[in-house]
Tab-separated table of C-alpha atoms and ligand atoms in Angstrom:
chain	number	residue	atom	x	y	z
A	1	MET	CA	127.686	119.229	76.258
A	2	LYS	CA	125.645	121.372	73.871
A	3	GLY	CA	125.831	124.319	76.243
A	4	ILE	CA	123.169	126.516	78.285
A	5	LEU	CA	120.654	129.077	77.436
A	6	VAL	CA	120.137	131.744	79.872
A	7	ILE	CA	117.384	134.240	79.838
A	8	ASP	CA	117.401	137.271	82.272
A	9	GLY	CA	116.839	140.872	81.970
A	10	ASN	CA	119.782	142.011	84.273
A	11	GLN	CA	122.929	142.346	81.770
A	12	GLY	CA	125.147	142.145	84.554
A	13	PHE	CA	123.988	138.938	85.787
A	14	CYS	CA	123.861	137.561	82.119
A	15	GLU	CA	127.961	138.365	82.125
A	16	LEU	CA	128.338	136.934	85.359
A	17	ILE	CA	126.599	133.549	84.429
A	18	SER	CA	128.506	133.476	81.244
A	19	THR	CA	131.916	133.921	82.930
A	20	LEU	CA	130.625	131.224	85.554
A	21	CYS	CA	129.928	128.809	82.605
A	22	GLY	CA	133.172	129.695	81.003
A	23	ASP	CA	135.335	128.578	83.930
A	24	LEU	CA	133.218	125.179	84.033
A	25	GLY	CA	134.207	124.856	80.418
A	26	LEU	CA	130.533	125.660	79.128
A	27	LYS	CA	128.966	127.710	76.563
A	28	ALA	CA	126.338	130.026	77.770
A	29	THR	CA	124.346	131.964	75.167
A	30	CYS	CA	122.246	134.670	76.743
A	31	PHE	CA	119.076	136.609	76.024
A	32	LEU	CA	117.493	139.801	77.837
A	33	SER	CA	114.009	138.858	77.092
A	34	PHE	CA	111.895	136.001	76.226
A	35	GLU	CA	110.914	137.380	73.121
A	36	LYS	CA	114.463	137.737	71.632
A	37	ALA	CA	115.162	133.995	72.981
A	38	ILE	CA	112.151	132.035	71.311
A	39	ALA	CA	113.637	131.240	67.975
A	40	GLU	CA	116.713	129.740	69.945
A	41	ILE	CA	114.300	127.899	72.208
A	42	SER	CA	112.266	126.012	69.532
A	43	LEU	CA	115.470	124.626	68.262
A	44	GLY	CA	115.668	122.877	71.566
A	45	ASP	CA	119.285	122.286	70.901
A	46	TYR	CA	120.546	123.215	74.514
A	47	ASP	CA	121.468	121.043	77.705
A	48	CYS	CA	119.383	123.066	79.635
A	49	ILE	CA	117.605	126.483	79.910
A	50	PHE	CA	117.853	128.901	82.924
A	51	MET	CA	115.213	131.280	82.832
A	52	GLU	CA	114.570	134.352	85.469
A	53	LEU	CA	110.596	134.519	86.258
A	54	ASP	CA	110.574	138.234	86.549
A	55	LEU	CA	111.062	139.085	82.965
A	56	GLN	CA	109.864	142.354	81.250
A	57	GLY	CA	107.489	141.899	78.431
A	58	ILE	CA	106.481	138.426	78.347
A	59	ASP	CA	107.168	137.230	81.926
A	60	GLY	CA	108.219	133.645	83.454
A	61	PRO	CA	104.768	132.150	83.908
A	62	GLN	CA	103.833	133.141	80.412
A	63	ALA	CA	106.807	132.118	78.837
A	64	ILE	CA	106.452	128.458	80.696
A	65	GLY	CA	102.946	128.626	78.896
A	66	ILE	CA	104.687	129.163	75.417
A	67	MET	CA	107.197	126.727	75.881
A	68	THR	CA	104.707	123.972	76.739
A	69	GLY	CA	103.178	124.437	73.350
A	70	MET	CA	106.531	124.055	71.691
A	71	CYS	CA	106.761	120.245	73.247
A	72	LEU	CA	110.517	120.873	74.499
A	73	ASN	CA	112.246	118.129	75.976
A	74	VAL	CA	114.949	120.464	77.252
A	75	PRO	CA	115.537	120.567	81.212
A	76	VAL	CA	114.451	124.078	82.416
A	77	ILE	CA	115.673	125.879	85.354
A	78	LEU	CA	113.622	128.501	86.838
A	79	MET	CA	115.500	131.429	88.845
A	80	SER	CA	114.139	134.094	90.936
A	81	GLY	CA	114.887	136.549	93.568
A	82	GLU	CA	111.375	136.592	94.752
A	83	HIS	CA	110.159	134.520	97.498
A	84	ALA	CA	110.687	130.627	97.562
A	85	SER	CA	106.771	129.855	97.188
A	86	ILE	CA	106.530	131.907	93.884
A	87	LEU	CA	109.072	129.730	92.376
A	88	SER	CA	107.733	126.754	93.796
A	89	THR	CA	104.357	127.400	92.153
A	90	ALA	CA	105.728	128.089	88.824
A	91	GLN	CA	107.531	124.834	88.691
A	92	TYR	CA	104.476	122.847	89.955
A	93	ALA	CA	102.204	124.450	87.461
A	94	GLY	CA	104.765	124.302	84.719
A	95	LYS	CA	105.326	120.830	85.256
A	96	MET	CA	101.566	120.080	85.646
A	97	ARG	CA	101.555	121.288	81.716
A	98	GLY	CA	104.278	118.730	80.780
A	99	LEU	CA	107.319	121.177	80.882
A	100	ASN	CA	110.563	119.434	82.053
A	101	ILE	CA	111.200	121.906	84.815
A	102	VAL	CA	113.844	120.112	86.816
A	103	SER	CA	114.807	122.611	89.494
A	104	THR	CA	114.467	125.859	90.765
A	105	ILE	CA	117.206	128.130	92.209
A	106	ALA	CA	116.843	131.343	94.377
A	107	LYS	CA	119.055	134.285	93.723
A	108	PRO	CA	121.835	134.845	94.622
A	109	PHE	CA	123.497	131.453	94.145
A	110	SER	CA	126.978	130.318	94.513
A	111	VAL	CA	129.094	129.076	91.746
A	112	ASP	CA	128.926	125.444	93.453
A	113	GLU	CA	125.264	125.353	93.375
A	114	LEU	CA	125.126	126.380	89.593
A	115	SER	CA	127.773	123.924	88.547
A	116	SER	CA	125.801	121.085	90.104
A	117	LEU	CA	122.538	122.156	88.537
A	118	ILE	CA	123.875	122.111	85.200
A	119	GLN	CA	125.747	118.822	85.743
A	120	ASP	CA	122.311	117.144	86.949
A	121	ALA	CA	120.413	118.696	84.159
A	122	ALA	CA	123.025	117.289	81.530
A	123	ASP	CA	122.980	113.762	83.257
A	124	ARG	CA	119.079	113.829	83.275
A	125	GLN	CA	119.247	115.054	79.658
A	126	GLN	CA	121.327	111.967	78.692
A	127	GLN	CA	119.196	109.559	80.610
A	128	LEU	CA	116.033	110.981	78.620
A	129	GLU	CA	117.811	110.436	75.082
A	130	GLY	CA	118.400	106.928	75.692
A	131	GLN	CA	114.756	106.230	76.404
A	132	GLN	CA	111.827	105.496	74.209
A	133	PRO	CA	109.077	108.088	74.095
A	134	ALA	CA	105.824	106.870	75.660
A	135	ALA	CA	102.967	105.971	73.582
A	136	PRO	CA	100.155	108.055	73.867
A	137	ARG	CA	97.391	106.519	76.169
A	138	GLU	CA	94.112	105.654	74.411
A	139	LYS	CA	91.057	107.235	76.422
A	140	VAL	CA	89.477	104.248	77.763
A	141	GLU	CA	85.685	103.831	79.655
A	142	ASN	CA	85.786	103.048	83.330
A	143	LEU	CA	84.184	99.672	83.974
A	144	ARG	CA	80.605	100.006	85.535
A	145	PRO	CA	80.125	98.681	89.194
A	146	GLY	CA	77.908	95.796	87.862
A	147	GLU	CA	80.327	94.704	85.441
A	148	VAL	CA	83.197	94.721	88.201
A	149	ILE	CA	81.184	92.460	90.240
A	150	ARG	CA	80.444	90.054	87.362
A	151	LEU	CA	83.794	89.896	86.600
A	152	VAL	CA	85.183	89.317	90.249
A	153	GLU	CA	82.638	86.508	90.712
A	154	ALA	CA	83.923	84.843	87.636
A	155	GLY	CA	87.248	84.723	89.029
A	156	HIS	CA	89.086	88.063	87.592
A	157	LEU	CA	89.983	89.713	90.561
A	158	GLN	CA	93.562	89.751	91.056
A	159	CYS	CA	95.380	91.016	94.010
A	160	VAL	CA	98.929	92.548	93.877
A	161	PHE	CA	101.356	93.027	96.516
A	162	GLN	CA	103.968	95.691	97.044
A	163	PRO	CA	106.295	95.528	99.802
A	164	GLN	CA	106.978	98.155	102.816
A	165	ILE	CA	110.503	98.648	103.996
A	166	ASP	CA	111.360	99.608	107.618
A	167	LEU	CA	113.598	102.644	107.129
A	168	ASN	CA	115.702	102.135	110.178
A	169	THR	CA	116.462	98.570	109.745
A	170	ARG	CA	115.790	98.423	106.089
A	171	ASN	CA	114.346	95.157	106.214
A	172	VAL	CA	110.664	94.193	104.464
A	173	CYS	CA	108.231	94.943	107.362
A	174	GLY	CA	104.956	95.153	105.475
A	175	VAL	CA	103.065	94.595	102.300
A	176	GLU	CA	100.136	96.708	100.621
A	177	VAL	CA	97.443	94.956	98.554
A	178	LEU	CA	96.467	96.483	95.381
A	179	ALA	CA	93.380	95.486	93.425
A	180	ARG	CA	93.326	94.637	89.794
A	181	ILE	CA	90.778	93.093	87.611
A	182	ASP	CA	92.122	90.546	84.875
A	183	HIS	CA	89.626	91.627	82.211
A	184	PRO	CA	89.323	88.739	79.375
A	185	GLU	CA	89.506	91.303	76.638
A	186	GLN	CA	91.137	94.296	77.968
A	187	GLY	CA	93.826	92.645	79.963
A	188	VAL	CA	94.829	93.966	83.410
A	189	ILE	CA	92.569	96.948	84.725
A	190	THR	CA	94.092	99.058	87.496
A	191	PRO	CA	91.919	100.829	90.165
A	192	ASP	CA	91.684	104.075	88.475
A	193	ARG	CA	89.051	102.317	86.101
A	194	PHE	CA	86.854	100.689	88.644
A	195	VAL	CA	87.445	101.625	92.376
A	196	ASN	CA	85.641	105.136	92.650
A	197	GLU	CA	82.202	104.088	91.116
A	198	LEU	CA	82.401	100.911	93.184
A	199	GLU	CA	83.235	102.814	96.303
A	200	ASN	CA	79.805	104.706	95.767
A	201	CYS	CA	77.782	102.131	95.842
A	202	SER	CA	76.819	99.046	98.016
A	203	LEU	CA	78.526	96.685	95.603
A	204	ILE	CA	81.968	97.599	97.242
A	205	GLU	CA	80.806	95.406	100.112
A	206	VAL	CA	80.675	92.302	97.816
A	207	PHE	CA	84.024	93.349	96.203
A	208	ASN	CA	85.472	93.814	99.737
A	209	GLU	CA	84.471	90.179	100.695
A	210	TYR	CA	86.102	88.857	97.766
A	211	LEU	CA	89.305	91.047	98.206
A	212	PHE	CA	89.661	90.165	101.809
A	213	ASN	CA	89.482	86.405	101.293
A	214	HIS	CA	92.072	86.761	98.539
A	215	SER	CA	94.381	88.915	100.478
A	216	PHE	CA	94.276	87.029	103.661
A	217	LYS	CA	94.751	83.641	101.801
A	218	ALA	CA	97.684	85.098	99.821
A	219	TYR	CA	99.208	86.535	103.299
A	220	LYS	CA	99.020	83.376	104.881
A	221	ALA	CA	100.743	81.503	102.105
A	222	PHE	CA	103.473	84.110	102.332
A	223	GLY	CA	104.372	82.267	105.725
A	224	ARG	CA	105.602	85.377	107.204
A	225	PRO	CA	103.492	86.594	110.134
A	226	ASP	CA	105.902	89.152	111.115
A	227	LEU	CA	104.772	91.283	108.314
A	228	THR	CA	101.929	93.532	108.491
A	229	ILE	CA	99.437	93.480	105.674
A	230	SER	CA	97.768	96.712	104.560
A	231	ILE	CA	94.426	96.884	102.524
A	232	ASN	CA	92.508	99.577	101.137
A	233	ILE	CA	89.124	100.129	102.360
A	234	SER	CA	86.371	102.717	101.285
A	235	ALA	CA	84.417	104.912	103.453
A	236	TYR	CA	81.429	102.904	102.795
A	237	CYS	CA	82.978	100.218	105.007
A	238	ILE	CA	83.144	102.591	108.123
A	239	ARG	CA	79.575	103.267	107.594
A	240	ASN	CA	78.582	99.653	107.776
A	241	GLU	CA	77.748	98.331	111.378
A	242	LEU	CA	78.534	94.995	110.326
A	243	PHE	CA	82.241	95.718	109.042
A	244	PRO	CA	83.939	95.548	112.445
A	245	ASP	CA	82.542	91.718	112.915
A	246	PHE	CA	83.005	90.750	109.575
A	247	ILE	CA	86.649	91.644	109.383
A	248	SER	CA	87.329	90.287	112.911
A	249	THR	CA	85.531	86.992	112.174
A	250	LEU	CA	87.472	86.677	108.876
A	251	ALA	CA	90.962	87.203	110.593
A	252	LYS	CA	89.771	84.558	113.114
A	253	GLN	CA	89.032	82.057	110.196
A	254	TYR	CA	92.547	82.662	108.680
A	255	ASP	CA	94.177	82.665	112.043
A	256	ILE	CA	95.677	86.236	111.535
A	257	SER	CA	96.379	88.286	114.127
A	258	PRO	CA	94.450	91.641	113.784
A	259	SER	CA	97.586	93.654	115.241
A	260	LYS	CA	99.111	92.686	111.743
A	261	VAL	CA	96.139	93.924	109.709
A	262	ILE	CA	96.181	97.713	108.701
A	263	LEU	CA	93.086	99.437	107.137
A	264	GLU	CA	93.959	102.305	104.809
A	265	ILE	CA	91.128	105.148	104.344
A	266	THR	CA	91.803	107.658	101.791
A	267	GLU	CA	90.037	111.087	103.338
A	268	SER	CA	88.835	112.325	99.798
A	269	HIS	CA	86.796	108.962	99.221
A	270	GLY	CA	84.120	110.422	101.671
A	271	LEU	CA	85.209	110.054	105.223
A	272	ASN	CA	82.968	111.484	107.510
A	273	PHE	CA	82.801	112.248	111.235
A	274	SER	CA	79.516	111.257	111.994
A	275	ALA	CA	78.946	109.425	115.207
A	276	GLN	CA	78.139	106.425	113.569
A	277	SER	CA	81.267	106.117	111.622
A	278	LEU	CA	83.696	107.152	114.658
A	279	MET	CA	82.073	104.658	116.617
A	280	ILE	CA	82.790	101.770	113.844
A	281	MET	CA	86.149	103.058	113.505
A	282	SER	CA	86.678	102.977	117.348
A	283	ARG	CA	85.257	99.117	117.320
A	284	VAL	CA	87.817	98.438	114.582
A	285	ARG	CA	90.666	99.540	116.519
A	286	ILE	CA	89.203	97.739	119.956
A	287	LYS	CA	89.368	94.621	117.884
A	288	GLY	CA	92.877	94.965	117.319
A	289	PHE	CA	92.929	96.355	113.861
A	290	SER	CA	94.972	99.380	112.786
A	291	LEU	CA	93.782	102.548	110.697
A	292	SER	CA	96.020	104.329	108.510
A	293	ILE	CA	95.160	107.509	106.729
A	294	ASP	CA	95.937	107.375	102.980
A	295	ASP	CA	97.316	109.714	100.554
A	296	PHE	CA	97.729	112.169	103.521
A	297	GLY	CA	98.455	115.993	102.187
A	298	THR	CA	96.081	115.713	99.081
A	299	GLY	CA	92.648	116.284	98.581
A	300	TYR	CA	90.578	116.924	101.865
A	301	SER	CA	93.368	116.303	104.434
A	302	SER	CA	92.387	118.182	107.448
A	303	LEU	CA	93.626	118.417	111.303
A	304	GLU	CA	90.198	117.585	112.044
A	305	THR	CA	90.552	114.080	110.964
A	306	PHE	CA	93.470	113.947	113.467
A	307	SER	CA	91.687	115.290	115.977
A	308	LYS	CA	88.815	112.929	115.849
A	309	VAL	CA	89.545	109.618	114.108
A	310	PRO	CA	91.523	106.759	115.796
A	311	PHE	CA	94.151	106.774	113.395
A	312	ASN	CA	97.553	104.939	114.085
A	313	GLU	CA	99.449	105.330	110.830
A	314	LEU	CA	99.860	108.172	108.423
A	315	LYS	CA	100.890	107.664	105.035
A	316	VAL	CA	101.965	110.587	102.905
A	317	ASP	CA	101.053	110.727	99.595
A	318	ARG	CA	103.531	109.587	96.798
A	319	GLU	CA	102.993	113.378	95.146
A	320	PHE	CA	105.144	114.769	98.191
A	321	THR	CA	107.814	112.113	97.942
A	322	SER	CA	108.360	113.013	94.316
A	323	ARG	CA	108.524	116.590	94.714
A	324	LEU	CA	110.478	116.284	97.866
A	325	ARG	CA	114.087	116.800	96.251
A	326	ALA	CA	113.352	119.756	93.974
A	327	GLU	CA	110.764	121.725	95.893
A	328	GLU	CA	111.468	123.086	99.238
A	329	ARG	CA	107.611	123.614	99.999
A	330	ALA	CA	106.753	119.935	99.503
A	331	LYS	CA	109.718	119.024	101.697
A	332	LYS	CA	108.516	121.505	104.519
A	333	ILE	CA	104.884	119.804	104.373
A	334	PHE	CA	106.620	116.307	104.411
A	335	GLU	CA	108.368	117.260	107.434
A	336	LEU	CA	105.320	118.675	109.078
A	337	ALA	CA	103.585	115.489	108.505
A	338	ILE	CA	106.216	113.475	109.777
A	339	ASN	CA	106.572	115.469	112.945
A	340	LEU	CA	102.663	115.709	113.599
A	341	SER	CA	102.692	111.676	113.289
A	342	LYS	CA	105.683	111.723	115.735
A	343	GLN	CA	103.903	113.894	118.122
A	344	MET	CA	100.716	111.801	117.782
A	345	GLY	CA	102.737	108.652	118.438
A	346	ILE	CA	101.720	106.805	115.111
A	347	VAL	CA	103.518	105.010	112.289
A	348	SER	CA	104.461	107.218	109.215
A	349	VAL	CA	104.823	105.915	105.726
A	350	ALA	CA	106.153	107.473	102.479
A	351	GLU	CA	104.656	106.213	99.463
A	352	GLY	CA	106.173	106.409	95.910
A	353	ILE	CA	110.061	106.063	96.613
A	354	GLU	CA	111.664	105.666	93.324
A	355	ASP	CA	115.325	105.595	94.322
A	356	GLU	CA	117.855	105.497	96.671
A	357	GLU	CA	118.287	109.331	97.198
A	358	GLU	CA	114.262	109.507	97.963
A	359	ALA	CA	114.837	106.736	100.525
A	360	SER	CA	117.578	108.201	102.392
A	361	LEU	CA	115.871	111.551	102.225
A	362	VAL	CA	112.685	110.257	103.725
A	363	ALA	CA	114.458	108.193	106.332
A	364	ALA	CA	116.638	111.402	107.311
A	365	ILE	CA	113.237	113.497	108.008
A	366	GLY	CA	112.417	110.528	110.086
A	367	CYS	CA	109.826	108.617	108.254
A	368	ASP	CA	109.340	105.101	109.767
A	369	VAL	CA	108.491	103.032	106.538
A	370	GLY	CA	109.139	103.488	102.765
A	371	GLN	CA	107.190	102.108	100.013
A	372	GLY	CA	107.705	102.452	96.348
A	373	TYR	CA	108.865	101.342	93.031
A	374	TYR	CA	112.694	101.665	94.325
A	375	PHE	CA	111.923	98.623	96.680
A	376	GLY	CA	109.615	96.703	94.694
A	377	ARG	CA	106.682	97.218	92.291
A	378	PRO	CA	103.098	95.740	93.182
A	379	MET	CA	103.477	91.946	92.348
A	380	PRO	CA	101.318	88.890	92.219
A	381	SER	CA	101.606	86.665	94.913
A	382	GLU	CA	103.729	84.251	93.504
A	383	LYS	CA	106.532	87.030	92.441
A	384	PHE	CA	106.109	88.552	95.929
A	385	MET	CA	107.185	85.239	97.534
A	386	GLU	CA	110.260	85.232	95.260
A	387	TRP	CA	111.009	89.064	96.268
A	388	LEU	CA	110.910	87.924	99.822
A	389	ASN	CA	113.545	85.274	99.329
A	390	TRP	CA	115.555	87.762	97.360
A	391	GLU	CA	115.212	90.478	99.640
A	392	LEU	CA	116.660	88.494	102.418
A	393	LYS	CA	119.892	88.159	100.446
A	394	GLU	CA	120.367	90.539	97.813
A	395	ALA	CA	118.405	93.706	98.086
A	396	PRO	CA	120.551	96.814	97.214
A	397	TRP	CA	118.984	99.196	99.668
A	398	LYS	CA	120.654	97.021	102.620
A	399	GLN	CA	123.954	97.433	101.343
A	400	VAL	CA	123.647	101.370	101.778
A	401	SER	CA	125.122	102.410	105.026
A	402	ILE	CA	122.655	104.015	107.278
B	1	C2E	P1	97.254	104.013	96.846
B	1	C2E	O1	96.313	103.348	97.930
B	1	C2E	O2	97.857	105.227	97.260
B	1	C2E	O3	98.265	103.085	96.313
B	1	C2E	C1	99.472	103.368	95.741
B	1	C2E	C2	99.436	103.608	94.132
B	1	C2E	O4	100.611	103.888	93.778
B	1	C2E	C3	99.264	102.192	93.588
B	1	C2E	O5	98.404	102.385	92.422
B	1	C2E	C4	100.621	101.833	93.320
B	1	C2E	O6	100.883	101.036	92.210
B	1	C2E	C5	101.277	103.136	92.973
B	1	C2E	N1	102.666	103.215	93.454
B	1	C2E	C6	103.477	102.583	94.346
B	1	C2E	N2	104.732	102.949	94.466
B	1	C2E	C7	104.870	103.506	93.464
B	1	C2E	C8	106.302	104.409	92.818
B	1	C2E	O7	107.139	104.233	93.280
B	1	C2E	N3	105.904	105.490	92.080
B	1	C2E	C9	104.798	105.463	91.295
B	1	C2E	N4	104.395	106.427	90.551
B	1	C2E	N5	103.430	104.760	91.570
B	1	C2E	C10	103.610	103.698	92.701
B	1	C2E	P2	97.365	101.341	92.204
B	1	C2E	O8	97.674	100.184	92.336
B	1	C2E	O9	96.897	101.850	90.325
B	1	C2E	O10	96.222	102.162	93.210
B	1	C2E	C11	95.650	103.313	92.744
B	1	C2E	C12	94.852	103.663	93.835
B	1	C2E	O11	93.382	102.975	94.002
B	1	C2E	C13	95.330	103.184	95.383
B	1	C2E	O12	96.304	104.199	95.707
B	1	C2E	C14	93.990	103.312	96.243
B	1	C2E	O13	93.565	104.323	96.584
B	1	C2E	C15	92.957	102.403	95.040
B	1	C2E	N6	93.089	100.923	95.330
B	1	C2E	C16	93.882	100.081	95.021
B	1	C2E	N7	93.383	98.969	95.341
B	1	C2E	C17	92.255	99.160	96.212
B	1	C2E	C18	91.425	98.202	96.808
B	1	C2E	O14	91.584	97.178	97.119
B	1	C2E	N8	90.074	98.721	97.484
B	1	C2E	C19	90.054	100.261	97.501
B	1	C2E	N9	88.927	100.609	97.966
B	1	C2E	N10	90.851	101.258	96.810
B	1	C2E	C20	91.876	100.331	96.052
B	2	CA	CA1	96.669	102.710	99.951
B	3	CA	CA1	98.557	107.549	97.284
């Protein structure tokens, strides 16, 4: 290991941390202010940087800003004796600006806590060094709604399928459909480049007709009527009086039980509580379909939604899953969402699970269903069918004792 760099205004604390590191066979270089440490930091030649937030002169948040400009790759661990929420916000803001803040630690802490943090940081660093830096993304234009429909009508709509796992049994229990446009010149285009514009105009209905047909056809081909199928819909659908009959007729046509169909609605996409929308959502539920509140915890999530809309599933946004491990505050909100869904008697789903640790963590909190790259990336239908066979026998998450 290359050693750790410590920035803390308290001489006594610097001596303590140096001794603790020495006991672990590590070299610690300490600075009493950020100003004195700058030259050393810019070399980036450390396994990790421990930095106190409450520094004299340039303080922690200012230091984070300066380090961002240095394009550092070194893991940073923030320390503070202040309230946990201050640490957590500084970490979040630093990460948003691209600094590799791997964790925070509230003072005072134990030797064990310190040594496990240093070890984690070193492991992460080794992993990073083995990876190629990501190529910068070119700025690309969004597709216009008219162009999307033209492409969809010409057969360029692609649906990909991402599995959902029952966190109690660890078996697959559902699948979410995600839309793609296979552009003749630009290749596969993800929804961030076409869905928003489309959702705000009536062409979303034409798009949905294709999407539902495509999805139901693939779902039948999977031959797994035990699985649920989740489809993202826009607020436009629930303003349309014809939508409940449209979806019901289509499900009959494909002989799919409405009890297996989950319609996901994102609040920030203009969900409203007009009498008309509430009636339409009630009719959708009466016909046997499920309604899921998507991206819970971001944007405009409000308790009003819960009190008025007949949802029977809650999907916690992947932002919370990814922050769960390192941020106590994200964990609290996650727990709140799961408790809320339990009290309402509805199913909870965690998005964005990327490893076993996250899967176990969300399961321990009481979340019912998990979805994310750990279990499977969104796949074209043929790949998803292969995945289903593989999952039955070989899925590694089934080997984990629960
Ligand atoms: P969403 O419904 O929250 O979908 C989950 C998004 O997270 C997907 O991105 C998926 O590829 C990605 N994802 C899944 N697991 C992981 C993970 O473990 N880690 C990470 N980093 N990401 C993960 P995608 O496909 O780009 O979709 C983005 C959004 O576009 C969706 O968010 C949904 O709001 C919207 N969308 C997708 N398909 C449709 C559609 O057919 N109709 C409508 N109205 N919106 C759609
Ligand atoms: Ca969704
Ligand atoms: Ca989401």
